[in-house]
XYZ file of C-alpha atoms in Angstrom:
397
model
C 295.442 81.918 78.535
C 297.030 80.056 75.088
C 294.993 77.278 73.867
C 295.329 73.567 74.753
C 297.159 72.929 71.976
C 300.211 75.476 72.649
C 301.758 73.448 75.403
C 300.419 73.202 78.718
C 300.235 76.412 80.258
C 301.167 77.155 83.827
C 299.548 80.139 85.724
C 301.010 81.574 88.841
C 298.335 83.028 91.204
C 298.794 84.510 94.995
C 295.096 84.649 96.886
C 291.908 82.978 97.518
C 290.193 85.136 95.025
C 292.308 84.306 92.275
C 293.272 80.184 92.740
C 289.681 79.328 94.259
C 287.953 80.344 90.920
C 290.400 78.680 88.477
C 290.532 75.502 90.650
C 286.584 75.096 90.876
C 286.496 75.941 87.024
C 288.861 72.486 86.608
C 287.447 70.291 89.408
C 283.887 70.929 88.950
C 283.327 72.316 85.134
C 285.810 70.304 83.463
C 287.543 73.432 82.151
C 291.367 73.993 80.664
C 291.801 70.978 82.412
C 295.823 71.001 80.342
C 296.425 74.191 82.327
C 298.039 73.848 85.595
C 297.342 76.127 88.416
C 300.188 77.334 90.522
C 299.657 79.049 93.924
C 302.831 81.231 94.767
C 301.814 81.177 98.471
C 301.475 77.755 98.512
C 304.796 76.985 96.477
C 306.973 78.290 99.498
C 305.981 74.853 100.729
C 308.030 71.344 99.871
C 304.137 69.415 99.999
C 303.208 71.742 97.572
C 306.120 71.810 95.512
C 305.870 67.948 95.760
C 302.044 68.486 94.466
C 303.210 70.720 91.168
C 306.180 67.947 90.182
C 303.189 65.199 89.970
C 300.796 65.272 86.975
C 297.284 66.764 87.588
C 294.117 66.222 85.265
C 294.808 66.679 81.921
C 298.175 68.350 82.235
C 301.796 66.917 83.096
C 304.313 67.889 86.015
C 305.804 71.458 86.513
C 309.435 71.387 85.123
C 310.958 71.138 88.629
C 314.265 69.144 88.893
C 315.219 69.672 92.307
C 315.285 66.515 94.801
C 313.116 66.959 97.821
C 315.978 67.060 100.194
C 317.045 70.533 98.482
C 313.443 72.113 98.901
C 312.434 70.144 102.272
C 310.916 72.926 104.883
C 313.618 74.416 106.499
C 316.366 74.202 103.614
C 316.428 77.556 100.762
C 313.734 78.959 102.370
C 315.502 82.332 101.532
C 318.723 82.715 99.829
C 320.603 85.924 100.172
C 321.838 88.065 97.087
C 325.332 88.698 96.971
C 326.324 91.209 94.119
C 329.598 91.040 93.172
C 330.316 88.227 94.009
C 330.450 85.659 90.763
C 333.167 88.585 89.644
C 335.602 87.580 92.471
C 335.160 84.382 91.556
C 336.088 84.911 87.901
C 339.059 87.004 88.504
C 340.180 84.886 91.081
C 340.577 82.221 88.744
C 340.903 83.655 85.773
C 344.291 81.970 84.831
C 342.675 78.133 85.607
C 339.837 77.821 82.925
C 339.423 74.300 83.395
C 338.229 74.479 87.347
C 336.386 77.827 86.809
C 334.423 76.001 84.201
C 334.050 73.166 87.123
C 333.012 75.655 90.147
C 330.732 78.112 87.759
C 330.209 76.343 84.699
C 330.298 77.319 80.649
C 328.079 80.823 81.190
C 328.528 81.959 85.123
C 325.756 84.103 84.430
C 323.545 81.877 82.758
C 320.072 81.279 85.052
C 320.355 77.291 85.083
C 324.189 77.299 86.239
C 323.765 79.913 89.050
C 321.353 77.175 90.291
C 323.122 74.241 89.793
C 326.651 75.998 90.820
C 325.487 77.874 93.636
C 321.716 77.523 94.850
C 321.647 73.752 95.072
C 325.729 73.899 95.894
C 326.046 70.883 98.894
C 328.419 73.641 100.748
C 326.181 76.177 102.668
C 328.079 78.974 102.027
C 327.915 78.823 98.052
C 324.141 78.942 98.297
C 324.043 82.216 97.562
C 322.829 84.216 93.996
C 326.413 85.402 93.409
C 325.241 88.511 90.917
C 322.146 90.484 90.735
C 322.185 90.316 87.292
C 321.498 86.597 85.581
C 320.200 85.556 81.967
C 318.559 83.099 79.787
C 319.928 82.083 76.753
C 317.190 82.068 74.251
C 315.722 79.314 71.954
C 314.804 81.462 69.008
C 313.121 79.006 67.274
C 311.274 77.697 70.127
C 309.626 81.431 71.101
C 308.145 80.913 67.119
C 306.819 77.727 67.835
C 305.195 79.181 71.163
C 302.693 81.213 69.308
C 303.613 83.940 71.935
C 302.999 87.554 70.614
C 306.602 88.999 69.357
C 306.400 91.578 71.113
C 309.822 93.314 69.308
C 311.310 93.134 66.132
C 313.561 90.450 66.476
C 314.216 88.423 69.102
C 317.142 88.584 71.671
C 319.688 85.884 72.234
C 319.231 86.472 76.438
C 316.495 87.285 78.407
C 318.243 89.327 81.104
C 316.878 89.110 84.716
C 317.675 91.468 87.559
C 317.631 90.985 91.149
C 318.659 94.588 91.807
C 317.027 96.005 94.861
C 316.674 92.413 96.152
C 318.475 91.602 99.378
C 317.058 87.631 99.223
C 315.355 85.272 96.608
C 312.512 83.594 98.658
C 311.209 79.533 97.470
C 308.808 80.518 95.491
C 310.208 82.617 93.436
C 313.253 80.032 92.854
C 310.736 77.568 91.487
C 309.377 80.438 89.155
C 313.002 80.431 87.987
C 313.427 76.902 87.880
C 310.699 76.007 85.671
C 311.283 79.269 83.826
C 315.066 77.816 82.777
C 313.544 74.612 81.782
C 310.016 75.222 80.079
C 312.043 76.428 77.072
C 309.072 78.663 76.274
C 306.978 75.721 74.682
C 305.293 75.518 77.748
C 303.698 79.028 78.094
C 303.812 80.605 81.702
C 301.379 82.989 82.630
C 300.998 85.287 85.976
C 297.609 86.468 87.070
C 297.106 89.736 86.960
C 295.972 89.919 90.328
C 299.589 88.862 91.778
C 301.326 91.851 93.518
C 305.188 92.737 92.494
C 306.730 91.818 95.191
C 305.771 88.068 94.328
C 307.475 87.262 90.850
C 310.683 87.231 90.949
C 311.334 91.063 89.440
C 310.208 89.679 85.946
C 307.243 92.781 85.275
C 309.697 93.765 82.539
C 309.318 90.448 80.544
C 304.915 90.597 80.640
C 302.685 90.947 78.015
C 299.425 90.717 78.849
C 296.746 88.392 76.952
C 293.455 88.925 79.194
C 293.505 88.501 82.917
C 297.044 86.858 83.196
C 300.569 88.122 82.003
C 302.673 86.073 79.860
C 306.224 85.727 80.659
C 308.446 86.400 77.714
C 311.879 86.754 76.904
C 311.231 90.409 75.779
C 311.993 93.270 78.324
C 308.744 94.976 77.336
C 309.225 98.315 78.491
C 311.838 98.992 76.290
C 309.934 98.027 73.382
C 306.599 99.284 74.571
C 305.200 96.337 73.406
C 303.673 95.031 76.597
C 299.756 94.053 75.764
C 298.899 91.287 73.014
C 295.653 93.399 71.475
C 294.661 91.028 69.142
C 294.776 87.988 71.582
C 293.481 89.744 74.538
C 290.595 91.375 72.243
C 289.441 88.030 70.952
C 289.346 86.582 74.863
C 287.384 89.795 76.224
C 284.446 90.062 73.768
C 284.338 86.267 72.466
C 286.036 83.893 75.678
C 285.125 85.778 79.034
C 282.069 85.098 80.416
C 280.037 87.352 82.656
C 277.459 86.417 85.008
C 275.710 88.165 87.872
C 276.871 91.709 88.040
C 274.740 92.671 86.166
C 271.558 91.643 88.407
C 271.160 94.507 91.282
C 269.416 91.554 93.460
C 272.790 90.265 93.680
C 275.026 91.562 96.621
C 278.522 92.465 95.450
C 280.765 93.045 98.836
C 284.047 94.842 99.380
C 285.784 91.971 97.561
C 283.907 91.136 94.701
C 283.480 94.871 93.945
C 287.309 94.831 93.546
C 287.300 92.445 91.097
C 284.666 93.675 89.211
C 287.063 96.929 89.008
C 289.746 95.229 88.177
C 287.116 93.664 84.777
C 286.317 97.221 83.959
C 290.176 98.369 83.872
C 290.656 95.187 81.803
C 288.403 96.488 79.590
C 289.615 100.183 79.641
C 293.443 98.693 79.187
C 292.284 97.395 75.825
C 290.144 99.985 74.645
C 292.869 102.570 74.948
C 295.421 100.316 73.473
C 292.805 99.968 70.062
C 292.667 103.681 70.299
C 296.736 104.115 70.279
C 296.489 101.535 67.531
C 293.901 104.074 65.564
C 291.221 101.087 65.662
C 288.496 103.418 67.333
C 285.578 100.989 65.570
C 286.897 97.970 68.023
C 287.385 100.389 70.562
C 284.187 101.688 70.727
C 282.787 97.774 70.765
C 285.001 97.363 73.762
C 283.700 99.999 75.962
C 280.267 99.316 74.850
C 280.619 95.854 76.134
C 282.135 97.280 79.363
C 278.921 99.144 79.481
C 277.189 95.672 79.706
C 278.958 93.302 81.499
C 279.956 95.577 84.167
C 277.444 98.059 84.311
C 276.948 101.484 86.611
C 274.104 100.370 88.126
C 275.831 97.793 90.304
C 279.528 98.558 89.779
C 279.563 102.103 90.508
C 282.043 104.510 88.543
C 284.700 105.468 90.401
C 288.547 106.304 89.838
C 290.224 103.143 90.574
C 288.052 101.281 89.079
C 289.179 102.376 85.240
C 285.976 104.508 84.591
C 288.351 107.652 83.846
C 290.284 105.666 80.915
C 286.828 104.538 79.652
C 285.524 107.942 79.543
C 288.479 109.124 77.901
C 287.701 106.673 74.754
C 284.387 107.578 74.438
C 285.066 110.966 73.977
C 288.224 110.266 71.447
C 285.654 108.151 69.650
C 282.732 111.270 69.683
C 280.173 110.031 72.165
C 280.225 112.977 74.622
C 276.772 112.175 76.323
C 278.734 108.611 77.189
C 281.897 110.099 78.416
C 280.059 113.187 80.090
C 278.153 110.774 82.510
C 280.642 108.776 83.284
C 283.154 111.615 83.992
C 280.246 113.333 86.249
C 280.070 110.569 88.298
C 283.727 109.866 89.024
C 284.522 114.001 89.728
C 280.723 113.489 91.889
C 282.662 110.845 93.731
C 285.987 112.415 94.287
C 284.514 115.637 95.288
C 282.228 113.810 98.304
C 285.490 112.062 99.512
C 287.207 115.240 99.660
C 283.867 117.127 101.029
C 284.252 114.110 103.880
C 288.143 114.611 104.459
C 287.675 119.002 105.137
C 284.953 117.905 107.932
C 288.262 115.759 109.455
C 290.390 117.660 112.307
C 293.801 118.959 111.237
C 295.148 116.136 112.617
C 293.005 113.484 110.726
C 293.905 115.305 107.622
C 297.459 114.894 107.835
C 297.212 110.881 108.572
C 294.719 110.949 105.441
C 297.197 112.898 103.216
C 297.838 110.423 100.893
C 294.039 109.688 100.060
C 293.355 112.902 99.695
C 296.194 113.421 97.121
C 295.135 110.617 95.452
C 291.279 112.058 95.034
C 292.697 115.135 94.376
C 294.724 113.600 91.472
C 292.155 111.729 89.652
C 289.424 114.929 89.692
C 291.889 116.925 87.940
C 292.452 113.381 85.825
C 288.735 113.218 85.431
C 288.710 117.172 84.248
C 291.702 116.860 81.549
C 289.112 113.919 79.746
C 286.247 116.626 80.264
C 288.129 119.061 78.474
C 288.307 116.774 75.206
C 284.543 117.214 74.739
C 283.836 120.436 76.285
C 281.611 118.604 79.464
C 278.428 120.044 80.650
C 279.775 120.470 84.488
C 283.434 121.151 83.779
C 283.498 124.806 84.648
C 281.699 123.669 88.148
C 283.825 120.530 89.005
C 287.225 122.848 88.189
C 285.825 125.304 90.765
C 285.088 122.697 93.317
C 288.885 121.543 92.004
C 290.750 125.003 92.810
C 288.743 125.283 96.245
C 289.711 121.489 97.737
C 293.728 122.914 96.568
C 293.612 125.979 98.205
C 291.863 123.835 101.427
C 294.493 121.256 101.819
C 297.438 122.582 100.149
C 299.533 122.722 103.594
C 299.362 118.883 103.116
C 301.326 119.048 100.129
């Protein structure tokens, strides 16, 4: 995450494996003790949400204004989307400026009037989102005092937000929009990267990613395919993170662990291919290489989730074939004996394993198209043992 002196940051995590960590790192080590830790499972809770609106070591209360009798258990534990709505409303009075401005406010649309005008509305029946599509009007000279990453070439007066596709807004991801409409973007709010989609409140569009966490910015990212700070995350990998213990074999990784050690090595791979796009193959290669080291084969084996293919695939744009060639033999080595299990399955088997065996299938050919960059020393073999696992479960397709 930013540095102490940028404001404060607030992180939004989901699991044990992702809040435990940060929470022993402050209560034990002393560390980014001006960082506050939110858990979004947690913050569906009014003693929890009481918990982030008090200060907490070094840093000061989450920018949540609502009075506990509007988040107590039982009240806006889910409020429903209604879209179309706010546009009734409008036309309806259209012709009496003066109470619209009353019932909806200056900007109907505007993020912090939906929830003072509807959401915390004392009549049930108002307490509603009344559009799926809301915004943020944007302090431009605050986002350049953030130190965030501009992540376009100028930035917008609104930060849209969509709650298409969403039948109901659920507490936790209210108080992501609460403190969202009132941290002004001085105080920098970050989402682990760990947190699954369905948890933050449709705001994917607005991330650019700095490391292990996303920051929330008022860019919609996708359109400018802007969407990873380089520099920033760069300087965190190979001079902030610190590794310890995967490398030692005497140490006993389990199902859990292992996936976050993947999801280190894909952190890694992320940035090395986004140096490469950039045409900075020197750091590129010094990000792989340090891939090599602090999450190493020999305990982390390569596999294709675990961003091994996207590795290989900058070794060989950098030249190192022997590099690439081993790690690509050992994914397509992997996929293969999955698939070699699945054909000893029944018929019947096969078809309720269809999906994994799509998905093997998908990442040897994956593994084969970075192969055929350097010309690799099994290719010919693995694209044989390719076209035979096809022709085997193509009725599944």
């Amino acid at each position: 995450m930013s540095l102490p002196e940028s404001g404060h940051p607030i992180i939004f995590t989901n699991g044990d494996n992702d809040t435990f960590p940060l929470w022993y790192c402050q209560e034990t080590e002393g560390f980014r003790t001006d960082a506050r830790v939110c858990n979004l499972s947690y913050l569906q809770t009014d003693w929890y949400i009481d918990q982030m609106k008090r200060p907490a070591y070094d840093s000061p209360s989450v920018p949540i204004s609502w009075k506990r009798i509007d988040y107590v258990s039982g009240t806006r534990e889910g409020i429903p989307v209604r879209p179309g709505l706010l546009e009734q409303v409008l036309d309806y009075y259209k012709d009496d400026p003066e109470m619209l401005r009353a019932l909806v406010g200056d900007n109907p649309y505007e993020l912090s009037n939906v929830i003072k005008h509807w959401i915390l509305s004392d009549d049930p029946d108002m307490q509603v989102f009344p559009t799926d599509s809301m915004v943020i009007t944007v302090d431009k000279e605050a986002v350049r005092r953030s130190g965030m990453m501009m992540a376009g070439d100028s930035i917008p007066d609104v930060m849209p937000i969509s709650l298409k596709g969403k039948r109901a807004v659920y507490k936790s991801e209210m108080m992501i929009y609460e403190m969202l409409a009132r941290c002004n973007w001085e105080r920098p709010i970050f989402v682990a990267l760990t947190v699954g989609s369905d948890n933050y409140g449709n705001l994917g569009r607005n991330f650019v990613q700095e490391g292990l966490a996303n920051r929330i910015t008022p860019w919609d990212t996708e359109q400018t395919g802007r969407d990873i700070d380089v520099d920033r995350m760069y300087d965190n990998l190979m001079h902030k993170f610190r590794f310890g213990g995967i490398d030692n074999p005497d140490i006993y990784l389990d199902e859990t662990v292992m996936r976050m050690c993947w999801t280190h090595r894909r952190l890694f791979a992320t940035l090395a291919e986004a140096l490469v796009e950039r045409g900075d193959t020197v750091r590129a290669l010094e990000v792989v290489r340090r891939a090599e080291e602090a999450v190493p084969a020999a305990t982390v084996p390569h596999n294709y989730n675990s961003g091994s293919i996207e590795l290989a695939r900058v070794w060989a744009l950098a030249g190192e074939a022997e590099t690439a060639d081993r790690i690509c033999c050992a994914v397509a080595t992997s996929c293969a004996e999955y698939l070699e299990w699945y054909a000893h399955m029944s018929p019947h088997m096969q078809k309720l394993s269809s999906r994994d065996i799509m998905v093997s299938i998908y990442y040897f050919d994956r593994v084969l198209d970075v192969m055929m960059i350097y010309g690799g020393s099994r290719l010919n073999a693995f694209d044989e043992k390719l076209s035979y696992y096809n022709r085997l479960f193509q009725t599944l397709y």
